[in-house]
Short mmCIF file of C-alpha atoms in Angstrom, two decimals:
data_model
loop_
_atom_site.label_atom_id
_atom_site.label_comp_id
_atom_site.label_asym_id
_atom_site.label_seq_id
_atom_site.Cartn_x
_atom_site.Cartn_y
_atom_site.Cartn_z
CA MET A 212 0.00 0.00 0.00
CA GLN A 213 1.29 3.40 -0.99
CA ASP A 214 1.66 5.56 2.10
CA GLN A 215 3.97 8.26 0.81
CA SER A 216 3.17 11.01 -1.63
CA LEU A 217 4.40 10.64 -5.20
CA ILE A 218 3.80 14.32 -5.85
CA THR A 219 7.31 15.68 -5.85
CA ASP A 220 8.25 19.31 -6.31
CA ALA A 221 8.89 18.55 -9.97
CA VAL A 222 5.38 17.17 -10.37
CA ARG A 223 3.85 20.04 -8.40
CA ALA A 224 5.65 22.47 -10.69
CA LEU A 225 3.55 21.19 -13.58
CA VAL A 226 0.53 23.03 -12.15
CA GLY A 227 0.01 26.17 -14.17
CA ARG A 228 2.19 24.99 -17.02
CA ARG A 229 0.82 26.18 -20.34
CA ALA A 230 1.42 24.76 -23.79
CA VAL A 231 0.28 26.36 -27.01
CA LEU A 232 -1.53 23.83 -29.20
CA GLU A 233 -2.54 23.87 -32.85
CA PRO A 234 -5.22 26.50 -33.59
CA GLN A 235 -8.66 25.03 -34.13
CA THR A 236 -11.07 26.15 -36.83
CA VAL A 237 -14.78 25.50 -36.31
CA THR A 238 -15.28 24.09 -39.78
CA ARG A 239 -18.63 23.13 -41.24
CA ARG A 240 -17.18 19.63 -41.60
CA ALA A 241 -16.48 19.46 -37.85
CA VAL A 242 -20.05 20.57 -37.16
CA GLN A 243 -21.36 17.89 -39.51
CA LYS A 244 -19.29 15.20 -37.77
CA ALA A 245 -20.55 16.30 -34.36
CA MET A 246 -24.16 16.36 -35.59
CA ASP A 247 -23.71 12.89 -37.04
CA LEU A 248 -22.35 11.71 -33.71
CA TYR A 249 -25.00 13.21 -31.46
CA LEU A 250 -28.05 13.61 -33.69
CA GLY A 251 -27.49 10.75 -36.13
CA HIS A 252 -27.75 13.05 -39.16
CA GLN A 253 -26.13 16.10 -40.70
CA ARG A 254 -29.29 17.79 -41.93
CA GLY A 255 -29.55 21.50 -41.31
CA ALA A 256 -25.89 21.99 -40.49
CA PRO A 257 -25.28 25.72 -40.07
CA GLU A 258 -23.46 27.68 -42.72
CA VAL A 259 -20.22 29.61 -42.25
CA GLY A 260 -20.95 32.67 -40.13
CA GLU A 261 -23.81 31.05 -38.25
CA PRO A 262 -23.68 29.80 -34.64
CA ALA A 263 -22.32 26.27 -34.24
CA PRO A 264 -23.92 23.76 -31.86
CA GLY A 265 -21.92 23.62 -28.65
CA PHE A 266 -21.17 19.91 -29.06
CA VAL A 267 -18.88 20.78 -31.97
CA LEU A 268 -16.17 20.74 -29.28
CA ALA A 269 -16.33 16.94 -29.58
CA ALA A 270 -15.13 17.19 -33.18
CA LEU A 271 -12.25 19.60 -32.62
CA GLU A 272 -8.81 18.23 -31.96
CA LEU A 273 -8.56 19.31 -28.35
CA GLY A 274 -5.58 18.06 -26.50
CA ASN A 275 -4.46 15.30 -28.81
CA ASP A 276 -0.98 16.79 -28.76
CA VAL A 277 -0.76 17.72 -25.07
CA GLU A 278 2.26 16.67 -23.06
CA GLU A 279 1.80 13.35 -21.26
CA PHE A 280 1.60 13.47 -17.48
CA PRO A 281 4.46 11.53 -15.81
CA GLN A 282 3.59 7.84 -15.39
CA LEU A 283 3.60 7.82 -11.58
CA LEU A 284 0.98 5.07 -11.32
CA PRO A 285 0.20 2.34 -13.83
CA ASN A 286 -3.47 2.96 -14.67
CA SER A 287 -5.55 6.02 -15.44
CA MET A 288 -9.27 6.65 -15.63
CA LEU A 289 -11.36 9.63 -16.70
CA ILE A 290 -13.35 10.66 -13.66
CA SER A 291 -14.94 13.84 -14.98
CA ASN A 292 -15.02 16.09 -17.98
CA GLU A 293 -16.72 19.33 -18.88
CA TRP A 294 -17.30 21.86 -21.60
CA GLN A 295 -17.72 25.57 -20.95
CA TRP A 296 -18.71 28.33 -23.36
CA GLU A 297 -18.44 32.07 -22.78
CA ARG A 298 -20.38 32.67 -26.01
CA ARG A 299 -21.71 30.77 -29.00
CA LEU A 300 -18.99 29.52 -31.35
CA ILE A 301 -19.30 30.55 -34.99
CA VAL A 302 -18.84 28.26 -37.97
CA GLY A 303 -15.68 29.34 -39.78
CA GLU A 304 -13.91 31.03 -36.87
CA THR A 305 -10.42 30.01 -35.81
CA LEU A 306 -9.62 29.73 -32.11
CA ARG A 307 -6.27 29.82 -30.41
CA SER A 308 -5.79 26.68 -28.33
CA GLU A 309 -3.79 26.31 -25.15
CA SER A 310 -3.39 23.49 -22.63
CA ILE A 311 -3.05 24.20 -18.91
CA VAL A 312 -2.46 21.79 -16.04
CA ALA A 313 -4.94 23.36 -13.66
CA ASP A 314 -4.58 21.16 -10.59
CA ILE A 315 -2.87 18.08 -9.23
CA SER A 316 -4.07 16.42 -6.04
CA GLU A 317 -3.74 13.09 -4.30
CA ARG A 318 -5.80 10.90 -2.03
CA PHE A 319 -4.75 8.15 0.33
CA GLY A 320 -7.28 5.35 0.77
CA GLY A 321 -10.74 5.03 -0.75
CA ARG A 322 -11.99 2.60 -3.35
CA PHE A 323 -8.92 2.97 -5.57
CA GLY A 324 -6.32 3.23 -2.85
CA TYR A 325 -3.68 5.91 -3.23
CA ASN A 326 -4.46 7.94 -6.32
CA ILE A 327 -3.49 11.14 -8.05
CA THR A 328 -5.96 13.32 -9.92
CA VAL A 329 -4.90 15.74 -12.62
CA ARG A 330 -7.19 18.43 -13.99
CA ARG A 331 -6.23 19.70 -17.41
CA GLU A 332 -7.95 22.52 -19.29
CA ILE A 333 -7.90 23.25 -22.99
CA VAL A 334 -8.67 26.94 -23.39
CA LEU A 335 -9.97 28.24 -26.73
CA THR A 336 -9.54 31.95 -27.36
CA GLY A 337 -11.20 33.98 -30.10
CA ALA A 338 -9.74 36.58 -32.43
CA ASP A 339 -10.66 39.30 -29.91
CA GLY A 340 -8.37 37.71 -27.33
CA ALA A 341 -11.24 36.70 -25.07
CA VAL A 342 -11.80 33.13 -23.95
CA ALA A 343 -14.56 31.55 -26.02
CA ALA A 344 -14.69 28.03 -24.58
CA ARG A 345 -12.93 25.47 -22.43
CA SER A 346 -12.74 21.70 -22.44
CA VAL A 347 -11.70 20.21 -19.10
CA ASN A 348 -10.70 16.65 -18.24
CA THR A 349 -9.90 15.23 -14.82
CA LEU A 350 -7.96 11.97 -14.88
CA MET A 351 -7.28 9.74 -11.91
CA TYR A 352 -4.06 7.74 -11.85
CA TYR A 353 -4.08 4.65 -9.65
CA ASP A 354 -2.58 1.23 -9.11
CA PRO A 355 -5.12 -1.58 -9.71
CA LYS A 356 -3.36 -3.66 -7.04
CA ASN A 357 -4.65 -1.21 -4.44
CA ALA A 358 -8.18 -0.89 -5.85
CA ARG A 359 -11.10 -2.74 -4.38
CA GLY A 360 -14.60 -3.26 -5.77
CA GLY A 361 -17.41 -1.11 -4.61
CA GLU A 362 -20.26 1.13 -5.42
CA GLU A 363 -20.32 4.80 -6.21
CA GLU A 364 -17.71 6.76 -4.28
CA MET B 10 -40.79 24.14 -27.85
CA SER B 11 -38.35 26.18 -25.79
CA ALA B 12 -37.88 26.77 -22.11
CA ARG B 13 -38.88 30.28 -20.97
CA PHE B 14 -36.86 32.09 -18.33
CA SER B 15 -39.94 33.88 -16.96
CA ASP B 16 -41.69 30.54 -16.37
CA LEU B 17 -38.69 28.78 -14.83
CA ARG B 18 -38.82 27.70 -11.19
CA GLU B 19 -36.30 25.92 -9.01
CA GLY B 20 -37.27 22.28 -8.82
CA ASP B 21 -38.65 22.16 -12.36
CA GLU B 22 -37.71 18.93 -14.06
CA LEU B 23 -36.42 18.63 -17.60
CA PRO B 24 -38.08 16.09 -19.88
CA PRO B 25 -36.20 12.79 -19.55
CA PHE B 26 -33.91 12.20 -22.51
CA GLU B 27 -33.79 8.52 -23.42
CA CYS B 28 -31.05 6.99 -25.52
CA ALA B 29 -29.04 3.80 -25.98
CA PRO B 30 -25.60 4.62 -27.39
CA GLY B 31 -24.78 1.76 -29.73
CA LEU B 32 -21.56 0.42 -31.15
CA GLY B 33 -21.89 2.56 -34.28
CA GLN B 34 -22.15 5.74 -32.24
CA VAL B 35 -19.20 4.69 -30.08
CA ILE B 36 -17.07 3.98 -33.16
CA ARG B 37 -18.00 7.37 -34.64
CA PHE B 38 -16.89 8.94 -31.36
CA CYS B 39 -13.57 7.08 -31.50
CA ALA B 40 -13.06 8.11 -35.10
CA ILE B 41 -13.77 11.78 -34.45
CA ASN B 42 -11.24 11.78 -31.64
CA TRP B 43 -8.91 9.34 -33.38
CA THR B 44 -8.57 7.37 -30.16
CA PHE B 45 -9.35 3.67 -30.07
CA PRO B 46 -9.13 2.02 -26.63
CA PRO B 47 -10.20 -1.54 -27.54
CA PHE B 48 -12.63 -1.94 -24.64
CA PHE B 49 -14.91 0.55 -26.42
CA TYR B 50 -15.53 -1.77 -29.38
CA ASP B 51 -13.92 -5.21 -28.78
CA PRO B 52 -15.86 -7.51 -26.39
CA ALA B 53 -12.75 -9.60 -25.66
CA ALA B 54 -10.75 -6.51 -24.70
CA ALA B 55 -13.63 -5.30 -22.57
CA ALA B 56 -13.76 -8.66 -20.78
CA ALA B 57 -10.01 -8.55 -20.20
CA ALA B 58 -10.46 -5.12 -18.61
CA GLY B 59 -13.11 -6.53 -16.27
CA PHE B 60 -16.24 -5.24 -18.02
CA PRO B 61 -19.17 -7.51 -18.96
CA GLY B 62 -19.29 -5.85 -22.40
CA THR B 63 -17.97 -2.92 -24.39
CA ILE B 64 -18.49 0.40 -22.66
CA VAL B 65 -19.62 3.88 -23.66
CA PRO B 66 -16.79 6.48 -23.58
CA GLY B 67 -17.21 9.02 -20.80
CA PRO B 68 -16.72 12.05 -23.06
CA LEU B 69 -19.50 10.75 -25.31
CA LYS B 70 -21.83 10.86 -22.31
CA LEU B 71 -20.93 14.50 -21.71
CA GLY B 72 -22.35 15.23 -25.16
CA LEU B 73 -25.54 13.34 -24.27
CA ILE B 74 -25.98 15.66 -21.29
CA PHE B 75 -25.41 18.63 -23.59
CA ARG B 76 -28.02 17.34 -26.02
CA ALA B 77 -30.62 16.72 -23.30
CA VAL B 78 -30.22 20.23 -21.93
CA ASP B 79 -29.96 21.88 -25.34
CA GLU B 80 -33.14 20.23 -26.60
CA TRP B 81 -35.00 21.40 -23.50
CA LEU B 82 -33.61 24.93 -23.89
CA GLY B 83 -34.47 25.11 -27.59
CA ASP B 84 -33.82 28.49 -29.19
CA ALA B 85 -34.32 30.39 -25.93
CA GLY B 86 -30.59 30.73 -25.29
CA PHE B 87 -27.42 28.70 -25.17
CA VAL B 88 -25.76 26.15 -22.92
CA ARG B 89 -22.83 27.73 -21.05
CA HIS B 90 -21.50 24.74 -19.16
CA VAL B 91 -21.92 20.98 -18.91
CA ARG B 92 -20.06 18.70 -16.55
CA ALA B 93 -20.08 14.93 -16.14
CA ALA B 94 -18.67 13.09 -13.12
CA HIS B 95 -18.39 9.45 -14.11
CA ARG B 96 -19.52 6.99 -11.44
CA ARG B 97 -20.14 3.72 -13.27
CA PRO B 98 -19.37 2.38 -16.72
CA ASP B 99 -22.32 2.06 -19.10
CA LEU B 100 -22.50 -0.86 -21.49
CA THR B 101 -22.88 -0.20 -25.19
CA GLY B 102 -26.42 -0.56 -26.47
CA ARG B 103 -28.09 -0.44 -23.07
CA PRO B 104 -30.80 2.13 -22.34
CA LEU B 105 -29.86 5.33 -20.53
CA VAL B 106 -31.99 8.21 -19.32
CA VAL B 107 -30.62 11.71 -18.84
CA THR B 108 -32.63 13.49 -16.17
CA GLY B 109 -32.36 17.09 -15.03
CA ARG B 110 -33.75 19.37 -12.33
CA VAL B 111 -33.49 23.15 -12.20
CA ALA B 112 -31.41 23.90 -9.11
CA ARG B 113 -31.05 27.66 -9.35
CA VAL B 114 -32.61 30.49 -11.36
CA TYR B 115 -30.81 33.82 -11.32
CA GLU B 116 -29.66 36.84 -13.28
CA GLU B 117 -26.03 37.59 -13.92
CA ALA B 118 -24.30 40.03 -16.24
CA GLY B 119 -27.72 41.23 -17.39
CA ALA B 120 -28.84 37.79 -18.52
CA GLY B 121 -31.21 35.20 -17.12
CA ARG B 122 -29.40 32.03 -16.17
CA ALA B 123 -30.23 28.68 -14.66
CA ASP B 124 -28.17 25.91 -13.13
CA ILE B 125 -29.35 22.36 -13.60
CA GLU B 126 -28.48 19.19 -11.71
CA VAL B 127 -28.19 16.30 -14.14
CA VAL B 128 -28.06 12.55 -13.59
CA ILE B 129 -27.66 9.78 -16.16
CA LEU B 130 -29.47 6.66 -14.98
CA ASN B 131 -28.78 3.18 -16.26
CA GLU B 132 -31.49 0.57 -16.79
CA GLN B 133 -31.24 -0.48 -13.14
CA GLY B 134 -32.02 3.10 -12.15
CA GLU B 135 -28.50 3.61 -10.82
CA PRO B 136 -26.68 6.88 -11.49
CA SER B 137 -23.81 6.27 -13.88
CA VAL B 138 -23.05 9.96 -14.25
CA ARG B 139 -23.76 12.86 -11.95
CA GLY B 140 -23.61 16.07 -13.87
CA PHE B 141 -24.28 19.76 -13.98
CA ALA B 142 -25.32 22.24 -16.61
CA SER B 143 -25.70 25.99 -16.76
CA VAL B 144 -27.71 27.82 -19.41
CA GLU B 145 -28.15 31.46 -20.41
CA PHE B 146 -31.39 32.83 -21.82
CA ASP B 147 -31.37 35.39 -24.61
CA HIS B 148 -34.40 37.26 -23.26
#
């Protein structure tokens, strides 16, 4: 059983680290893919210049090229994710994309034993310099040897 | 049919959104993201990972929450925030219900807003996702 923190100063220093990612354009094609995924059709996809459905975030390449978190524990699991919008996205607009490690925390005990959670945000910024949207993932890293079965935490 | 801010009350329930994400939808999700963990589409890999069948990706379920809230909201405004906290895996092809309850109605930055507590229930009635949404009304 892990009884000492694996969060070293070097790991802690990752919090706040920013990485510029490839810019993302809200293409009509991306909107069509997202509509196909969530609505089962592409009918009525908005034209360039019109508002895009918020779920277009699913079809943008958000975070595929982010830096891997150090492999401190063997397994990882998505425990939560979220999308945030400050305004409607527009078909055709290009957004600056940046990755930020927002938080790292750890927990001793519980259903998964010692675990580390990492919250990472992808921030999308419009041409005016204002944040337009965010995509946030929180991953839990754990060792399956320490996990035990159970119901909802 | 759209929600109306003037009619909204705390405790109001959203219409249940029923769905059953199938293998085709899961594969489309994997393709869009170009990520292919085998337990999403290969029953043998799912069994090796300890699941009784292939499972629905968590991020896909976030979009289901978005859709449930967006369809309730209609053209009255836009969804500002959705969050999904994943509690249990959901098996591909099994029925799910996205439920929502208005938790808070308020005005901020000159706009009407509402916060909504969301739960995705599996066919046993157990919560597989506990979520949250926030919407902004245009008028």
